[in-house]
Amino acid sequence: MSEPNNTTTQKETVSRRNLFQIIGSVPALAAVTADAAAAQTHDHAHMAAAVQETAAKGPYKRQIFDDHQWQTVHVLCDLIIPADESGPGASDAGVPEFLDDWIAFRTEQDGNENLKAQIFGGLMWLDRESNEKFEKPFAEASADQQKQLLDRVAYPAKAAAEDHVWVVFFNEFRSLTVGGYFSSKVGVAALPYLGNTAVANWTGCDPKVWAIIEDRMKNGYKGILESKPWTGMS
C-alpha cells in the first residue's frame, strides 16, 4: 500500500463499536501496563490534556519521530482505529501527534528512554520483516501484507515465542493509540457516553449489555459475581 490513508477505507477492518470488546479479550493488554498501575489516574489525566493541547496548538512540531517513522506511525494508528460510520480514524483525530508528545513526556518524566526504545524498536521490526518478506517498508506494503505481520503480534495467545517482545510492543502501541483516540474530541464524541444527563425514569442496565457482562463472567471475569440487573423498587 502506497498511501497511509488507504487503510482507513478497508471494509474488513474492525469497527470502532467492537474495539473495546476486542481489547477486553486480550489479557496481555492489561499486563503490559501493570507496572504503571499506581500512576494510572495521573497518566490518564495528562493523556487527555496532551491530546487537547496538541490539537489546540496548530501545526504540530514533532519531538521524537523522524519522517519515515512518522509515516509508519500514521499507517499503524489507522490500522488500529480506521475511519468508519462512527467517526474519523486515528490519524485524523491527532493520535500520531499525541503519541509523539506522550512518549517525549514519558521520556522526560521517567528519566529513561525505555518507552521510546520499545516503540522505535517495534517500528524497526515492522520494517525489517516487511522488507524481508515483501521487499518494501511496512508503510508501503499492501493492506493484506500489513495484516500478515500484525496478525503475528496482535493475539498474544497465538504468537510464537520468538515474537513475544514484538507482541509487547504492539500491545503498548495499541493501548496508547486507543487511549489517545478516546481522549480526543472526536473520540469522546464516538462513545455512547451521556455524561451528567438527567433521566426521567431509570430502568436499569440494558439487557443486551447485561447479557455481555454475564457472558464475560461465565468465561472467567472476576467481578461482583452476585450482582443482578436492576428490577426497580419493590
CSV table of C-alpha atoms in Angstrom, one decimal:
chain,number,residue,atom,x,y,z
A,1,MET,CA,0.0,0.0,0.0
A,2,SER,CA,1.5,3.3,-1.1
A,3,GLU,CA,-0.7,5.8,0.8
A,4,PRO,CA,-1.3,5.6,4.5
A,5,ASN,CA,-4.9,6.7,4.3
A,6,ASN,CA,-5.8,3.8,2.1
A,7,THR,CA,-6.1,1.6,5.1
A,8,THR,CA,-8.9,3.8,6.6
A,9,THR,CA,-11.4,2.7,4.0
A,10,GLN,CA,-11.0,-1.0,4.2
A,11,LYS,CA,-14.4,-2.6,4.8
A,12,GLU,CA,-12.9,-5.6,6.6
A,13,THR,CA,-11.2,-3.5,9.3
A,14,VAL,CA,-12.6,-3.7,12.8
A,15,SER,CA,-15.5,-1.4,13.7
A,16,ARG,CA,-14.9,1.1,16.5
A,17,ARG,CA,-18.0,-0.2,18.1
A,18,ASN,CA,-16.3,-3.6,18.7
A,19,LEU,CA,-12.9,-2.2,19.7
A,20,PHE,CA,-13.5,-2.3,23.5
A,21,GLN,CA,-14.7,-5.9,23.3
A,22,ILE,CA,-11.6,-7.0,21.3
A,23,ILE,CA,-9.3,-5.2,23.7
A,24,GLY,CA,-11.1,-6.7,26.7
A,25,SER,CA,-10.5,-10.1,25.3
A,26,VAL,CA,-6.7,-9.7,25.3
A,27,PRO,CA,-5.4,-10.1,28.9
A,28,ALA,CA,-1.9,-9.2,27.9
A,29,LEU,CA,-3.0,-5.7,27.2
A,30,ALA,CA,-3.6,-5.1,30.9
A,31,ALA,CA,-0.4,-6.9,31.8
A,32,VAL,CA,1.7,-4.7,29.6
A,33,THR,CA,0.8,-1.7,31.7
A,34,ALA,CA,0.5,-3.3,35.1
A,35,ASP,CA,3.8,-1.7,36.2
A,36,ALA,CA,2.3,1.7,35.8
A,37,ALA,CA,-1.0,1.0,37.7
A,38,ALA,CA,-0.1,3.3,40.6
A,39,ALA,CA,0.2,6.2,38.2
A,40,GLN,CA,-2.8,5.4,36.0
A,41,THR,CA,-5.1,8.2,37.2
A,42,HIS,CA,-2.4,10.8,36.8
A,43,ASP,CA,-1.3,9.4,33.4
A,44,HIS,CA,-4.8,9.4,32.1
A,45,ALA,CA,-5.3,13.0,33.1
A,46,HIS,CA,-2.1,14.0,31.4
A,47,MET,CA,-3.1,11.9,28.4
A,48,ALA,CA,-6.4,13.8,27.9
A,49,ALA,CA,-4.7,17.1,28.5
A,50,ALA,CA,-2.0,16.3,26.0
A,51,VAL,CA,-4.5,15.4,23.3
A,52,GLN,CA,-6.3,18.7,23.8
A,53,GLU,CA,-3.1,20.7,23.9
A,54,THR,CA,-1.6,19.2,20.7
A,55,ALA,CA,-4.9,19.8,18.9
A,56,ALA,CA,-5.0,23.4,20.0
A,57,LYS,CA,-1.5,24.4,19.1
A,58,GLY,CA,-2.0,24.4,15.4
A,59,PRO,CA,0.7,22.9,13.1
A,60,TYR,CA,2.4,20.3,15.2
A,61,LYS,CA,6.2,20.2,15.6
A,62,ARG,CA,7.5,16.7,16.1
A,63,GLN,CA,9.7,15.9,19.0
A,64,ILE,CA,10.9,12.3,18.6
A,65,PHE,CA,9.8,10.7,15.3
A,66,ASP,CA,11.7,11.2,12.0
A,67,ASP,CA,9.9,11.4,8.7
A,68,HIS,CA,9.9,7.7,8.0
A,69,GLN,CA,8.7,6.8,11.5
A,70,TRP,CA,6.0,9.4,11.2
A,71,GLN,CA,4.6,7.8,8.1
A,72,THR,CA,4.7,4.4,9.7
A,73,VAL,CA,3.0,5.7,12.9
A,74,HIS,CA,0.2,7.2,10.8
A,75,VAL,CA,-0.4,3.9,9.0
A,76,LEU,CA,-0.3,1.8,12.1
A,77,CYS,CA,-2.6,4.1,14.0
A,78,ASP,CA,-5.2,3.9,11.2
A,79,LEU,CA,-4.9,0.2,11.0
A,80,ILE,CA,-5.8,0.1,14.7
A,81,ILE,CA,-8.6,2.6,14.5
A,82,PRO,CA,-9.7,3.2,11.0
A,83,ALA,CA,-12.4,5.7,9.9
A,84,ASP,CA,-15.9,4.2,10.0
A,85,GLU,CA,-19.5,5.2,10.4
A,86,SER,CA,-18.8,6.3,14.0
A,87,GLY,CA,-16.1,8.9,13.1
A,88,PRO,CA,-12.7,9.6,11.6
A,89,GLY,CA,-9.7,7.4,12.0
A,90,ALA,CA,-6.9,7.8,14.5
A,91,SER,CA,-4.7,10.0,12.3
A,92,ASP,CA,-7.5,12.5,11.7
A,93,ALA,CA,-8.1,12.6,15.4
A,94,GLY,CA,-4.5,13.6,16.0
A,95,VAL,CA,-3.3,10.4,17.6
A,96,PRO,CA,0.2,10.4,16.0
A,97,GLU,CA,0.7,13.9,17.4
A,98,PHE,CA,-0.4,12.7,20.8
A,99,LEU,CA,2.0,9.7,20.6
A,100,ASP,CA,4.9,11.9,19.8
A,101,ASP,CA,4.1,14.3,22.6
A,102,TRP,CA,3.3,11.5,25.1
A,103,ILE,CA,6.5,9.5,24.5
A,104,ALA,CA,8.5,12.7,24.8
A,105,PHE,CA,6.8,13.4,28.1
A,106,ARG,CA,7.3,9.9,29.5
A,107,THR,CA,11.0,10.0,28.5
A,108,GLU,CA,11.4,13.2,30.5
A,109,GLN,CA,9.3,12.2,33.5
A,110,ASP,CA,10.7,8.7,33.8
A,111,GLY,CA,14.3,9.7,33.4
A,112,ASN,CA,14.9,7.0,30.8
A,113,GLU,CA,14.2,6.1,27.2
A,114,ASN,CA,12.6,2.7,27.8
A,115,LEU,CA,9.2,3.5,26.2
A,116,LYS,CA,10.9,5.4,23.3
A,117,ALA,CA,13.2,2.5,22.7
A,118,GLN,CA,10.3,0.0,22.8
A,119,ILE,CA,8.3,2.0,20.2
A,120,PHE,CA,11.3,2.7,18.0
A,121,GLY,CA,12.3,-1.0,18.1
A,122,GLY,CA,8.8,-2.1,17.2
A,123,LEU,CA,8.6,0.2,14.2
A,124,MET,CA,12.1,-1.0,13.0
A,125,TRP,CA,10.9,-4.6,13.4
A,126,LEU,CA,7.8,-4.0,11.2
A,127,ASP,CA,10.1,-2.5,8.5
A,128,ARG,CA,12.6,-5.3,8.8
A,129,GLU,CA,10.0,-8.1,8.5
A,130,SER,CA,8.2,-6.3,5.7
A,131,ASN,CA,11.4,-5.6,3.7
A,132,GLU,CA,12.4,-9.3,4.1
A,133,LYS,CA,9.1,-10.7,3.1
A,134,PHE,CA,7.7,-8.1,0.7
A,135,GLU,CA,10.7,-6.1,-0.4
A,136,LYS,CA,9.1,-2.8,0.8
A,137,PRO,CA,8.8,-1.0,4.2
A,138,PHE,CA,5.7,-1.6,6.3
A,139,ALA,CA,4.0,1.7,5.4
A,140,GLU,CA,4.3,0.9,1.7
A,141,ALA,CA,3.1,-2.7,1.9
A,142,SER,CA,-0.4,-3.7,0.8
A,143,ALA,CA,-3.2,-4.0,3.4
A,144,ASP,CA,-3.0,-7.8,3.2
A,145,GLN,CA,0.7,-7.8,3.7
A,146,GLN,CA,0.4,-5.4,6.7
A,147,LYS,CA,-2.3,-7.7,8.2
A,148,GLN,CA,0.0,-10.7,7.8
A,149,LEU,CA,2.6,-9.1,10.0
A,150,LEU,CA,0.2,-7.6,12.6
A,151,ASP,CA,-1.6,-11.0,12.9
A,152,ARG,CA,1.7,-12.4,14.3
A,153,VAL,CA,1.7,-9.9,17.2
A,154,ALA,CA,-1.9,-8.9,17.7
A,155,TYR,CA,-3.0,-12.0,19.5
A,156,PRO,CA,-0.7,-12.9,22.5
A,157,ALA,CA,-2.1,-16.4,23.0
A,158,LYS,CA,-1.3,-17.3,19.3
A,159,ALA,CA,2.0,-15.6,19.0
A,160,ALA,CA,5.3,-17.5,18.6
A,161,ALA,CA,7.7,-17.4,21.4
A,162,GLU,CA,10.3,-15.5,19.3
A,163,ASP,CA,7.7,-12.8,18.6
A,164,HIS,CA,7.0,-12.1,22.3
A,165,VAL,CA,8.9,-8.9,22.5
A,166,TRP,CA,7.0,-7.6,19.5
A,167,VAL,CA,3.7,-8.7,21.0
A,168,VAL,CA,4.5,-6.4,24.0
A,169,PHE,CA,5.4,-3.6,21.6
A,170,PHE,CA,2.2,-3.9,19.7
A,171,ASN,CA,0.0,-4.1,22.8
A,172,GLU,CA,1.7,-1.0,24.1
A,173,PHE,CA,1.3,0.9,20.9
A,174,ARG,CA,-2.3,-0.2,20.5
A,175,SER,CA,-3.1,0.7,24.1
A,176,LEU,CA,-1.6,4.2,23.6
A,177,THR,CA,-3.5,4.6,20.3
A,178,VAL,CA,-6.8,3.7,21.9
A,179,GLY,CA,-6.1,5.9,24.9
A,180,GLY,CA,-5.2,8.9,22.8
A,181,TYR,CA,-8.1,8.5,20.4
A,182,PHE,CA,-10.8,8.2,23.1
A,183,SER,CA,-9.2,11.2,25.0
A,184,SER,CA,-9.6,13.3,21.9
A,185,LYS,CA,-12.7,15.4,21.0
A,186,VAL,CA,-13.8,13.1,18.1
A,187,GLY,CA,-13.1,10.0,20.2
A,188,VAL,CA,-15.2,11.2,23.1
A,189,ALA,CA,-18.0,12.1,20.6
A,190,ALA,CA,-17.9,8.5,19.2
A,191,LEU,CA,-18.5,7.0,22.7
A,192,PRO,CA,-22.1,6.3,23.8
A,193,TYR,CA,-21.5,8.5,26.9
A,194,LEU,CA,-24.3,10.7,28.1
A,195,GLY,CA,-22.4,12.5,30.9
A,196,ASN,CA,-24.4,14.0,33.7
A,197,THR,CA,-27.6,13.9,31.7
A,198,ALA,CA,-30.8,13.7,33.7
A,199,VAL,CA,-33.2,10.8,33.0
A,200,ALA,CA,-36.9,10.8,33.9
A,201,ASN,CA,-37.0,7.1,34.7
A,202,TRP,CA,-34.1,4.7,35.5
A,203,THR,CA,-34.9,1.3,34.1
A,204,GLY,CA,-31.6,-0.4,34.9
A,205,CYS,CA,-28.9,-1.9,32.8
A,206,ASP,CA,-29.7,-2.5,29.2
A,207,PRO,CA,-30.5,-6.3,28.8
A,208,LYS,CA,-28.1,-6.6,25.9
A,209,VAL,CA,-25.3,-5.1,27.9
A,210,TRP,CA,-26.1,-7.3,30.9
A,211,ALA,CA,-26.0,-10.3,28.6
A,212,ILE,CA,-22.5,-9.4,27.6
A,213,ILE,CA,-21.4,-8.9,31.2
A,214,GLU,CA,-22.9,-12.3,32.2
A,215,ASP,CA,-21.1,-14.0,29.3
A,216,ARG,CA,-17.8,-12.4,30.4
A,217,MET,CA,-18.4,-13.6,34.0
A,218,LYS,CA,-19.0,-17.2,32.8
A,219,ASN,CA,-15.7,-17.1,31.0
A,220,GLY,CA,-13.6,-16.1,34.0
A,221,TYR,CA,-14.3,-12.4,34.6
A,222,LYS,CA,-13.6,-11.7,38.3
A,223,GLY,CA,-16.1,-9.1,39.3
A,224,ILE,CA,-19.1,-8.7,41.7
A,225,LEU,CA,-20.5,-12.2,40.9
A,226,GLU,CA,-23.7,-11.7,42.9
A,227,SER,CA,-24.8,-8.6,41.1
A,228,LYS,CA,-28.1,-8.8,39.4
A,229,PRO,CA,-29.9,-6.5,36.9
A,230,TRP,CA,-31.9,-3.6,38.5
A,231,THR,CA,-35.5,-4.6,38.7
A,232,GLY,CA,-36.9,-1.5,40.3
A,233,MET,CA,-38.1,-0.7,43.8
A,234,SER,CA,-40.1,-3.5,45.5
